[in-house]
Tab-separated table of C-alpha atoms and ligand atoms in Angstrom:
chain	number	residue	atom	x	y	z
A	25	UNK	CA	-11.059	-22.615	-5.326
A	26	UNK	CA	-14.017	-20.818	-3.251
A	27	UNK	CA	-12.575	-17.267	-1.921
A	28	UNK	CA	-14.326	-15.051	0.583
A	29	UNK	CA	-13.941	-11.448	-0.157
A	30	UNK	CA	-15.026	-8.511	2.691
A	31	UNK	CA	-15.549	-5.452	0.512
A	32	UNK	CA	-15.128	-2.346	2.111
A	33	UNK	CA	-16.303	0.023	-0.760
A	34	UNK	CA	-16.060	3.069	1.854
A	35	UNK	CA	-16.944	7.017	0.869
A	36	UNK	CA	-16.477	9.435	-1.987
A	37	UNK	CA	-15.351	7.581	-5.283
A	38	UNK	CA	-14.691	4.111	-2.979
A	39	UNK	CA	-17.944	2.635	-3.979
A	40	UNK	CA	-16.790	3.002	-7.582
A	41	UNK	CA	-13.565	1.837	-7.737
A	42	UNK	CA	-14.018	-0.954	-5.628
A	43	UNK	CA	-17.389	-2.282	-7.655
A	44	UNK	CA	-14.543	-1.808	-10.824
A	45	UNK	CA	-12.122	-4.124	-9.164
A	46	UNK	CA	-14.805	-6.747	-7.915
A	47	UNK	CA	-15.670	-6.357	-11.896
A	48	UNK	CA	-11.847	-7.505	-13.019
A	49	UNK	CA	-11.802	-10.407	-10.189
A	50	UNK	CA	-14.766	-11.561	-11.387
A	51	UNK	CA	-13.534	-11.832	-15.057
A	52	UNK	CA	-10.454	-13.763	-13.525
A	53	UNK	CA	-12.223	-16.015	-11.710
A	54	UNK	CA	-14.565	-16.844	-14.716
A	55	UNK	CA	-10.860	-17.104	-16.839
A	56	UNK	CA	-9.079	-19.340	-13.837
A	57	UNK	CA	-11.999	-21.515	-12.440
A	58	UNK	CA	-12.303	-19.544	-8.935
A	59	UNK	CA	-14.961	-18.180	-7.222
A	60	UNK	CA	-15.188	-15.131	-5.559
A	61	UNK	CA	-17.792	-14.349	-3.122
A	62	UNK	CA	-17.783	-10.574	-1.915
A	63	UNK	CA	-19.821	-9.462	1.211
A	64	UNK	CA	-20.125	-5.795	1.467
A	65	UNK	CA	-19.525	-3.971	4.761
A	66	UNK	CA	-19.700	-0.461	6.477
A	67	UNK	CA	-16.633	1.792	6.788
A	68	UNK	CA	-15.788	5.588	7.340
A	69	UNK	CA	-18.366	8.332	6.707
A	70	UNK	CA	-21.154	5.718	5.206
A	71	UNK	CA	-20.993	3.923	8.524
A	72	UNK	CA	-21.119	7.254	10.919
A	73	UNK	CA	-24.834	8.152	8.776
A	74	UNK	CA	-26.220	4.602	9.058
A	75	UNK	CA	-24.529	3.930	12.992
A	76	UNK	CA	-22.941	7.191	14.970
A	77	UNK	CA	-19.859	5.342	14.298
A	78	UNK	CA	-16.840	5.171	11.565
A	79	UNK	CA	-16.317	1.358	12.620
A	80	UNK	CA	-18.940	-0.865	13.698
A	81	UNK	CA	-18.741	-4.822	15.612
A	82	UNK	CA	-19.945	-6.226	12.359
A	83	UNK	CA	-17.222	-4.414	10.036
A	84	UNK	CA	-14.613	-5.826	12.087
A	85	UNK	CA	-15.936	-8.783	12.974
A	86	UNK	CA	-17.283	-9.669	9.006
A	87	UNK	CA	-13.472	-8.860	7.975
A	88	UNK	CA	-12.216	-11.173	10.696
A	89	UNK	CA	-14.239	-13.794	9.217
A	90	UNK	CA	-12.999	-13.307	5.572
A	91	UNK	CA	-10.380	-14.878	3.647
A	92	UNK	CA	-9.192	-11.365	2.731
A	93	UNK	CA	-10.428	-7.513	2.634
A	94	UNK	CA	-10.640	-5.059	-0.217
A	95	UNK	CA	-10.970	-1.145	0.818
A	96	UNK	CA	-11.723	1.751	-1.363
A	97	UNK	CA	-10.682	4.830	0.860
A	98	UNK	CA	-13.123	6.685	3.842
A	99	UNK	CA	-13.472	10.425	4.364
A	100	UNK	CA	-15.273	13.546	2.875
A	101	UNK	CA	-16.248	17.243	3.806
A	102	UNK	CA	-19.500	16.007	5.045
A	103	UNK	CA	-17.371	14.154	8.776
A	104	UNK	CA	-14.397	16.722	8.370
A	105	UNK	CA	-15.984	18.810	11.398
A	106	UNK	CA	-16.511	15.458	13.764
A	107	UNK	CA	-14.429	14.921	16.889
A	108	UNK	CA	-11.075	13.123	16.017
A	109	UNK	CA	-12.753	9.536	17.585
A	110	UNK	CA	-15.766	9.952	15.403
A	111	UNK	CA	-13.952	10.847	12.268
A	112	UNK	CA	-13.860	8.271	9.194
A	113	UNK	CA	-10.519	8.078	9.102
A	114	UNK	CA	-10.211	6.580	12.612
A	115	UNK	CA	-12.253	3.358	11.230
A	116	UNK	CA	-8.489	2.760	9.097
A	117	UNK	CA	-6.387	2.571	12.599
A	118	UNK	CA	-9.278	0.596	14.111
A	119	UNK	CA	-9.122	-2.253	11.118
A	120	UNK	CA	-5.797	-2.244	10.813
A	121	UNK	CA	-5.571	-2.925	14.238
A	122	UNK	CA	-8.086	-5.874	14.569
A	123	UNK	CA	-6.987	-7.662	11.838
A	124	UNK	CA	-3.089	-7.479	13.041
A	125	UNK	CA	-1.646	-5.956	10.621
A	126	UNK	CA	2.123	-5.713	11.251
A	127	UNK	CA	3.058	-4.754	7.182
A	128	UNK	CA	2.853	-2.406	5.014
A	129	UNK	CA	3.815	-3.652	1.036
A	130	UNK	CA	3.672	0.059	-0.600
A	131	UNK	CA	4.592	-0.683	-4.417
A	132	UNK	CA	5.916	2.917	-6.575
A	133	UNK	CA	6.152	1.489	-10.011
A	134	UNK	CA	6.551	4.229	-12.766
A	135	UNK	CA	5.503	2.504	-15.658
A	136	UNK	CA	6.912	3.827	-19.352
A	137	UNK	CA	3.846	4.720	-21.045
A	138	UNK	CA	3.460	7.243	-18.152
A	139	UNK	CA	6.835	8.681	-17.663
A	140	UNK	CA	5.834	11.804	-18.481
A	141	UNK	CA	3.896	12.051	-15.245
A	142	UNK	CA	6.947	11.561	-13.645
A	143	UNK	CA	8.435	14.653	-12.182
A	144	UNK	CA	12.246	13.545	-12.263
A	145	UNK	CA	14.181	14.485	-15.429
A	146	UNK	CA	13.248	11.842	-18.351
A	147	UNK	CA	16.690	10.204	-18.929
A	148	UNK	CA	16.462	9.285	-15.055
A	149	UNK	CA	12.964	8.138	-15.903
A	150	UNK	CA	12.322	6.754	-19.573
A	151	UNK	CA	12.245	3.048	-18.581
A	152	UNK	CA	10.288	3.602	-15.675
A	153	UNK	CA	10.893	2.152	-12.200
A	154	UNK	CA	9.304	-0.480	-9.958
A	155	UNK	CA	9.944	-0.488	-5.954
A	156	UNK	CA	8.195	-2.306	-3.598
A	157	UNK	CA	8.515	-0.352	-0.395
A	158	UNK	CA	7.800	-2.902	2.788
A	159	UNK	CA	7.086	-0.851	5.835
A	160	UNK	CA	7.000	-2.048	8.918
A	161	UNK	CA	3.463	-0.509	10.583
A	162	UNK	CA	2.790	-1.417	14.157
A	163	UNK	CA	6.081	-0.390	15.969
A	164	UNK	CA	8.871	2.138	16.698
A	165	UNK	CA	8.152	5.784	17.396
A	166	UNK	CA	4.658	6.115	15.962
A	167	UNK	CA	3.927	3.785	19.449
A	168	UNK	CA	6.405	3.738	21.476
A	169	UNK	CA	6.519	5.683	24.898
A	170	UNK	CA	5.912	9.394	24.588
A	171	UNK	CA	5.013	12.077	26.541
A	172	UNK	CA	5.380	15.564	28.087
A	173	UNK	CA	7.035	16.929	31.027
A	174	UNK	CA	9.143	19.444	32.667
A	175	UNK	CA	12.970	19.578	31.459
A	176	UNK	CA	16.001	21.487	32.480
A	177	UNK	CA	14.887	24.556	29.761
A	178	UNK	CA	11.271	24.402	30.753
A	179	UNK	CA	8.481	22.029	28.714
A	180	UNK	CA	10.015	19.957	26.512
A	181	UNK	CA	7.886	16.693	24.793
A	182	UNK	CA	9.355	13.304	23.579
A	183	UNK	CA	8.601	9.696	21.736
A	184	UNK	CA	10.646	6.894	21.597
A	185	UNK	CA	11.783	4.839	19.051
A	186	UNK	CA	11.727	0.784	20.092
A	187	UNK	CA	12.047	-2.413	17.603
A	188	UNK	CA	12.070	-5.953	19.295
A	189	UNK	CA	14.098	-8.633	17.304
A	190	UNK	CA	10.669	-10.253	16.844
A	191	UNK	CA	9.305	-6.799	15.504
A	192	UNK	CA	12.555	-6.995	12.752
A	193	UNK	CA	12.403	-10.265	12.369
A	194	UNK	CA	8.850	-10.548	11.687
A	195	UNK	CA	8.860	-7.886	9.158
A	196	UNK	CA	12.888	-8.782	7.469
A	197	UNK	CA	11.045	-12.228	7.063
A	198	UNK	CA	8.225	-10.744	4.528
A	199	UNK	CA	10.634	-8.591	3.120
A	200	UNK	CA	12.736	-11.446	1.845
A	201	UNK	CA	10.148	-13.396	0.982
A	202	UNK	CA	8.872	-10.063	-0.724
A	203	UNK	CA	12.091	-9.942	-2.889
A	204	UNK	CA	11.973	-13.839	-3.631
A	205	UNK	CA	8.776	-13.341	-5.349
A	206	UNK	CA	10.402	-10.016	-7.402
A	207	UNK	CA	14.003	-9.337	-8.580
A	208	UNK	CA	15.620	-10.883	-5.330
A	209	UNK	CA	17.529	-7.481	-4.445
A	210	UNK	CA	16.450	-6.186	-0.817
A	211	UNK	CA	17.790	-2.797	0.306
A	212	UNK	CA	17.224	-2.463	4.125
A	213	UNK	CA	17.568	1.335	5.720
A	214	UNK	CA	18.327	2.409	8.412
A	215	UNK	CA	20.487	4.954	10.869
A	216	UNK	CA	22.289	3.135	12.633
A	217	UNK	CA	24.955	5.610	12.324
A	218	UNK	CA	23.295	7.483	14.972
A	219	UNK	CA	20.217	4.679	16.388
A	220	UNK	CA	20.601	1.855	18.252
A	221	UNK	CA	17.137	0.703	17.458
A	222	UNK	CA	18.539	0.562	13.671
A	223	UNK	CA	21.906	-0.870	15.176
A	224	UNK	CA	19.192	-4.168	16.432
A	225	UNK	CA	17.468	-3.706	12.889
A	226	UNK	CA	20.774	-3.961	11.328
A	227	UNK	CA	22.071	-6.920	12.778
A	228	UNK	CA	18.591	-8.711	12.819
A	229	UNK	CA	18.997	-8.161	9.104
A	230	UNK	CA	22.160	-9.404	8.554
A	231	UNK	CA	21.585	-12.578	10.426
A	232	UNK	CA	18.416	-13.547	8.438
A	233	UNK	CA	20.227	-13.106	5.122
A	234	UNK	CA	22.151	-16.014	5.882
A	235	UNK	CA	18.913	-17.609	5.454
A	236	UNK	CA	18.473	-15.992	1.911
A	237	UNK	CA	21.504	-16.788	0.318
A	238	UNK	CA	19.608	-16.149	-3.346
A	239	UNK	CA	18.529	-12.634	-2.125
A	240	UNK	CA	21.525	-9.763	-2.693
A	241	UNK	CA	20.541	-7.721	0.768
A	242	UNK	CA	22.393	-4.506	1.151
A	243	UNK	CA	22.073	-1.634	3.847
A	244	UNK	CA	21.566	2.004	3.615
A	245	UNK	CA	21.358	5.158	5.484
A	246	UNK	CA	17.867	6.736	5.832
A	247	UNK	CA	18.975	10.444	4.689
A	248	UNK	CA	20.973	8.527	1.481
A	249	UNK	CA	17.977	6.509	0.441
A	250	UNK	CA	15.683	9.452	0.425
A	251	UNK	CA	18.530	11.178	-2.357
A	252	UNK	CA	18.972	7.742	-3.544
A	253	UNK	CA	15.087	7.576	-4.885
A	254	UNK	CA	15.365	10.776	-6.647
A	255	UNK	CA	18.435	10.362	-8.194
A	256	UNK	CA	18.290	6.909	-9.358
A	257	UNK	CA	14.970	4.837	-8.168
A	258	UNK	CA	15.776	2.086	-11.051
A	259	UNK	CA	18.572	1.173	-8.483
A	260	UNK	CA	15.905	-0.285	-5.849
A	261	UNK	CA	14.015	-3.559	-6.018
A	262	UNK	CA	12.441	-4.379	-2.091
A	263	UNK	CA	12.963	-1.961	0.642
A	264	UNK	CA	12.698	-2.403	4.077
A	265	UNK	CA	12.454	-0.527	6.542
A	266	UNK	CA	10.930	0.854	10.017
A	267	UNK	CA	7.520	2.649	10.404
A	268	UNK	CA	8.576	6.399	10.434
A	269	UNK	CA	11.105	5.855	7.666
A	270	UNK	CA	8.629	4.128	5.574
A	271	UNK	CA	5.817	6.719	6.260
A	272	UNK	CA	8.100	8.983	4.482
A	273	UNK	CA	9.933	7.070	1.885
A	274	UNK	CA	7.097	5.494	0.658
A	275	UNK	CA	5.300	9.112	0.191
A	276	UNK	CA	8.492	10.496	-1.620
A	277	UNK	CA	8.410	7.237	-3.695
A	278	UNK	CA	4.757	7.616	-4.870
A	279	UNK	CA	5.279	11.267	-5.570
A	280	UNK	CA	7.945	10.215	-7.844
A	281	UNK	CA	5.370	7.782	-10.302
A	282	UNK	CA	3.067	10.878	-10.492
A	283	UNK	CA	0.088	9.429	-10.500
A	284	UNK	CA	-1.458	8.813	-7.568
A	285	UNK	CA	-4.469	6.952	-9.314
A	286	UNK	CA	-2.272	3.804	-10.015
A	287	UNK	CA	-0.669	2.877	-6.995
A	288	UNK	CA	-2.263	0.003	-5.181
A	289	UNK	CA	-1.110	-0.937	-1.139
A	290	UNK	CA	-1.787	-4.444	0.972
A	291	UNK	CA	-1.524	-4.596	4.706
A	292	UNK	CA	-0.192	-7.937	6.062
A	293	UNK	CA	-0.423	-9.767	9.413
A	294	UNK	CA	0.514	-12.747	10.865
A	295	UNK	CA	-2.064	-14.886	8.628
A	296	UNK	CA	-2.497	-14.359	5.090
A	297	UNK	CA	-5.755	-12.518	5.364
A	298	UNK	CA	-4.600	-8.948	4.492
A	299	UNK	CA	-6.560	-5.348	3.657
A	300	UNK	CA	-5.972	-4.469	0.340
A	301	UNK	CA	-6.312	-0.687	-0.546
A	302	UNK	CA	-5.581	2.093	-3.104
A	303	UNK	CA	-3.096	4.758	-1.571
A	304	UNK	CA	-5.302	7.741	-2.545
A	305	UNK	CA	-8.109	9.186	-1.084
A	306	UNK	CA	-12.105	8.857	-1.218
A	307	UNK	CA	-11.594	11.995	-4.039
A	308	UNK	CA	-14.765	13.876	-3.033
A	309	UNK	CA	-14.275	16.080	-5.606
A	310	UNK	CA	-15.295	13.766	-8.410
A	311	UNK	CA	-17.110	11.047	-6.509
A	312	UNK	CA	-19.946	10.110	-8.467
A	313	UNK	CA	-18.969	11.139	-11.486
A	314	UNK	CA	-17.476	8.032	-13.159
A	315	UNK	CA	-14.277	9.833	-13.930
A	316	UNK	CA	-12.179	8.390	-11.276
A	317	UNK	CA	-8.935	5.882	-12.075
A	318	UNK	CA	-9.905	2.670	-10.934
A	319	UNK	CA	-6.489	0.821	-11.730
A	320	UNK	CA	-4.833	1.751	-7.614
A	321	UNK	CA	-7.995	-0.569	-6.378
A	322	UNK	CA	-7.505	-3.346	-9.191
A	323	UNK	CA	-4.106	-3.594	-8.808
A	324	UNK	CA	-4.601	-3.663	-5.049
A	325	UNK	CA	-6.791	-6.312	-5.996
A	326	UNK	CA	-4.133	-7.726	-8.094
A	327	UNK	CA	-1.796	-8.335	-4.832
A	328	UNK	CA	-4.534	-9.355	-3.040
A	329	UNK	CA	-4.232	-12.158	-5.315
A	330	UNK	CA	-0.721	-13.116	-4.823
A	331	UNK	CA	-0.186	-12.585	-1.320
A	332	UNK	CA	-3.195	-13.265	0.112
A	333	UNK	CA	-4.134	-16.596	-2.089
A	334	UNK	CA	-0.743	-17.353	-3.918
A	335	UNK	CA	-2.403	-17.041	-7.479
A	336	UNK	CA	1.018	-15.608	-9.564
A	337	UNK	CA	-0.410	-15.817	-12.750
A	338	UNK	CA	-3.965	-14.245	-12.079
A	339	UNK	CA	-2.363	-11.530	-10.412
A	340	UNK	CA	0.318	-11.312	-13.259
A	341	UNK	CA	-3.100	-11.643	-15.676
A	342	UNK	CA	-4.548	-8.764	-14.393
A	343	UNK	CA	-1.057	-6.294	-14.076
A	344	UNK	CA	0.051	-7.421	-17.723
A	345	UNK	CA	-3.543	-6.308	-18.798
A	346	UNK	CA	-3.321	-2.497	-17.157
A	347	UNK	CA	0.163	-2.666	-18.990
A	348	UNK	CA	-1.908	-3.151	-22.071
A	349	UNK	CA	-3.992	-0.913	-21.862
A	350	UNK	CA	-1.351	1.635	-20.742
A	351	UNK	CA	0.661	1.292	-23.746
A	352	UNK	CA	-2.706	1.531	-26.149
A	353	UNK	CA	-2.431	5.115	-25.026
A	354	UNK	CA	-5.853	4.920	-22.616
A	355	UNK	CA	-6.168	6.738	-19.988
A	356	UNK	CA	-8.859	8.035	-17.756
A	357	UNK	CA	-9.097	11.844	-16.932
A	358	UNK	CA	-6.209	12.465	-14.526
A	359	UNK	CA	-3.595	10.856	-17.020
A	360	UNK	CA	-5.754	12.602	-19.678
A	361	UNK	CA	-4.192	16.295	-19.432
A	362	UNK	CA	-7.756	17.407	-21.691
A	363	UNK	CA	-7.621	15.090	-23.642
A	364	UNK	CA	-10.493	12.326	-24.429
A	365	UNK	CA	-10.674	10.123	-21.377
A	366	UNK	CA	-12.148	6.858	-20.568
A	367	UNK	CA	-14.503	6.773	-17.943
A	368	UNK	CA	-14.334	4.687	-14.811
A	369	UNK	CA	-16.120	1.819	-16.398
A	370	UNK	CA	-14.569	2.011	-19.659
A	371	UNK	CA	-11.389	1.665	-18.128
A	372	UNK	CA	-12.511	-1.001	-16.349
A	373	UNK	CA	-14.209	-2.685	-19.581
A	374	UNK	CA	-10.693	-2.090	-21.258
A	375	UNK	CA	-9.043	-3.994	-18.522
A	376	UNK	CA	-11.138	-7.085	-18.665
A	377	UNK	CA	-11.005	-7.224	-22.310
A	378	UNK	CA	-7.327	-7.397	-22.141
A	379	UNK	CA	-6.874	-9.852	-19.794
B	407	LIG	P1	-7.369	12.278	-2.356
B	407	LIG	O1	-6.353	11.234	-2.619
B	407	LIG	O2	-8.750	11.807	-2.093
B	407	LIG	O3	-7.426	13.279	-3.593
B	407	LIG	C1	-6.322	14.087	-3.982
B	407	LIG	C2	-6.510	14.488	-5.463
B	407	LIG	O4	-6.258	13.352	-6.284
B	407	LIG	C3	-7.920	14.950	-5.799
B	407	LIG	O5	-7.877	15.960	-6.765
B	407	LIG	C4	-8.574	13.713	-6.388
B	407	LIG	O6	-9.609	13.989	-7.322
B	407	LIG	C5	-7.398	13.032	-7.056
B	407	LIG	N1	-7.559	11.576	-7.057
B	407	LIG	C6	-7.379	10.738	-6.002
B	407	LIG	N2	-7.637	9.480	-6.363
B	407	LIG	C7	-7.990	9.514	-7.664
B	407	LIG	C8	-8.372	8.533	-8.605
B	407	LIG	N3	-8.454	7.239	-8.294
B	407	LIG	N4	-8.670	8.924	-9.859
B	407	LIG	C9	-8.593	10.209	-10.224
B	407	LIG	N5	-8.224	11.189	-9.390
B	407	LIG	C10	-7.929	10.847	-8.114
B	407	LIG	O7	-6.838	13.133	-1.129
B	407	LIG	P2	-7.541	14.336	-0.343
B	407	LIG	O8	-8.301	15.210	-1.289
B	407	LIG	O9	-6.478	14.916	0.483
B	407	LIG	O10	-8.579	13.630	0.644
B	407	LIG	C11	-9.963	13.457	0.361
B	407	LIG	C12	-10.585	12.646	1.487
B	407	LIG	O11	-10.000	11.324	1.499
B	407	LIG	C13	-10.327	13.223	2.881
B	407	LIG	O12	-11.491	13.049	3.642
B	407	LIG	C14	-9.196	12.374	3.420
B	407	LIG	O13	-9.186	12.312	4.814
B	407	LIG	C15	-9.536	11.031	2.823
B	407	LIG	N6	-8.388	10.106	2.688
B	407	LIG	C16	-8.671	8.794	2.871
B	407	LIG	C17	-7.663	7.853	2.686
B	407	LIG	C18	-8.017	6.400	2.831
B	407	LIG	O14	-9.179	6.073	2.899
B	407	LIG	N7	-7.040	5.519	2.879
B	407	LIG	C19	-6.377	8.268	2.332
B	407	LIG	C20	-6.128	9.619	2.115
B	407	LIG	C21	-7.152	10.548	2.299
C-alpha cells in the first residue's frame, strides 16, 4: 500500500525527531511492502521567518490533502515576544482545527525498564503501567459561552460547560473502539455528582455500552480518578473523558511515567486522517545537538500506524522494538542520569535494528 505522509518537522529539536521517525517508517515499510511518501511542510516559528505567519494556506491545505500528519513540536525563545496571534504555538489550534479534530488519544505507559523514572513509590510501580487517556478536544468549557459582566458583588467572569449527545457520542464511540483494540476495560469520568453536562455524558455512556457488550465500562468521579492514578494507575486501561478533565488527567498521567521523552499523542477526527505528535516541547535547549529522545515522535508514528492505516502488526513492530531496546539498558541522555548515552541517531539506529 502507497501512504501519503504531511511532515510537519516544526522548531527546536522537531526537525530531528521527526527525520528519526520518518527513518523507523521507512525501515517498516521496506520490512512490510508499503510505501511511504513524506512531503514536508511549514509550521510554528520556521514558518513566521520564511512567511510573517505561524500557519500558512499551504500547511493546512498540504495536510488536508494527506492521508495522515506527523508533527514534531513549534515554539522557541526566538517568537516568545510575538503577539499571541503571531505566536508558533497558535499554528497547533489552527491545524487542529482545519483538520477536525474532535480526539485526543493521550497514551501514559510506564514501561519496567524505566520505573525508576517514575516518581510513585516502586511497589506501586515495578510492573509499570499503560493508560490510554481519550480526551475529548473540541467541546465543553474550553468553548463554550463565556464572558464578563456586572454581578450582584460587582465584576464577576464565567464559562460554560456544554456536551451535545453527538459531542459524547462521537467521542464514547472511539473510546470503545479504543479499548477493543487494547485490554477492553473503559473507565469513563465524570461529575455528575454535581454536573449535568456529565449527568448527559453519563447516560450517553451507558447507552452505548449496550453496544459493547465485550468492553467492561465503568464510571468514575473526576476528583477520585485523579487519586485513583496515583495510587494505583495499573487499575486503568481506556479513559474517557471531557476536554477540561482530560487536559488535566492526562498531564497528571504523563507526570507519573517520568519521562516526558517517550510519550507519543494522535489527534482524531471524523476521517481517519489524524496529526500525530510527541507531547513534549520543541526543547530549545538542546535543539541541534543530537541528544534529544526521539522514541515520543516514533511511537507517535507508531499509532499513526494503527489508527490512521489499521497496520497492528507494524505498529506492534515498531513498539516491541523500543521495548527492546529499553530492556538492553539504552537510553539517550535524559534517561541517562550521566551516564553514557546514545545519541538521537543511535537511538534511532538501535530501533531499526531491532525491529
Ligand atoms: P519542552 O517539552 O520543550 O522541554 C521541557 C524539558 O524537557 C527541557 O529540558 C527539554 O530539554 C526536555 N525535553 C523535552 N523533550 C525532550 C526529548 N524528546 N528528549 C530529551 N529531552 C526533552 O517544554 P518547554 O521547555 O516548556 O517549551 C519549549 C518550547 O516548546 C516553548 O516554545 C513551548 O511553547 C513549546 N511547546 C510546544 C509544544 C508543541 O509543539 N506541541 C508543546 C509544549 C511546548
Amino acid at each position: 500500500m502507497k501512504y501519503n505522509i504531511g511532515l510537519l518537522r516544526g522548531d527546536g529539536i522537531g526537525p530531528e525527531i521527526v527525520d528519526s521517525a520518518v527513518r523507523v517508517l521507512e525501515a517498516v515499510g521496506k520490512k512490510y511492502g508499503h510505501e511511504f511518501v513524506f512531503t514536508p511542510y511549514d509550521i510554528g516559528g520556521v514558518a513566521i521567518d520564511k512567511y510573517g505567519i505561524p500557519l500558512p494556506e499551504a500547511t493546512v491545505e498540504g495536510c488536508l490533502a494527506s492521508d495522515s500528519v506527523l508533527l514534531g513540536a513549534v515554539g522557541g525563545p526566538k517568537w516568545d515576544t510575538l503577539p499571541g496571534h503571531l505566536r508558533p504555538e497558535k499554528a497547533l489550534l489552527g491545524i487542529r482545527a482545519a483538520m477536525g479534530l474532535f480526539t485526543n488519544l493521550r497514551p501514559a505507559k510506564l514501561y519496567p525498564a524505566l520505573a525508576g523514572e517514575c516518581p510513585l513509590r516502586e511497589d506501586i510501580v515495578s510492573e509499570g503501567f499503560d493508560i490510554m487517556i481519550v480526551r475529548e478536544l473540541t467541546g465543553g468549557i474550553y468553548f463554550g459561552e463565556r464572558g464578563v459582566r456586572e454581578g450582584k458583588y460587582g465584576e464577576e467572569a464565567y464559562d460554560t460547560e456544554c456536551y451535545s449527545r453527538m459531542e459524547i457520542e462521537r467521542i464514547a464511540r472511539v473510546a470503545f473502539e479504543a479499548a477493543r483494540l487494547r485490554g477492553k476495560k473503559l473507565t469513563s469520568i465524570d461529575k455528575a455528582n454535581v454536573l449535568e453536562s456529565s449527568r448527559l455524558w453519563r447516560k450517553v455512556v451507558h447507552e452505548m455500552a449496550l453496544e459493547y457488550p465485550d468492553v467492561e465500562c465503568t464510571d468514575m468521579l473526576v476528583d477520585n480518578a485523579a487519586m485513583q492514578l496515583v495510587r494505583n494507575p495499573r487499575q486503568f486501561d481506556v479513559i474517557v473523558t471531557s476536554n477540561m478533565f482530560g487536559d488535566i488527567l492526562s498531564d497528571e498521567a504523563s507526570q507519573i511515567t517520568g519521562s516526558i521523552g517517550m510519550l507519543p499523542s494522535a489527534s482524531l477526527g471524523d476521517t481517519t486522517r489524524g496529526l500525530y505528535e510527541p507531547i513534549h516541547g520543541s526543547a530549545p535547549d538542546i535543539a541541534g545537538q543530537n541528544k534529544a529522545n526521539p522514541i515520543a515522535t516514533i511511537l507517535s508514528a507508531a499509532m499513526m500506524l494503527l489508527y490512521s492505516f489499521g497496520l497492528t502488526e507494524e505498529s506492534d513492530a515498531i513498539v516491541s522494538a523500543v521495548d527492546k531496546v529499553l530492556n538492553m539498558g539504552l537510553r539517550t541522555a535524559d534517561l541517562a542520569h550521566g551516564k553514557p548515552a546514545l545519541t538521537t541517531v543511535e537511538m534511532t539506529d538501535k530501533i531499526i535494528e531491532n525491529l
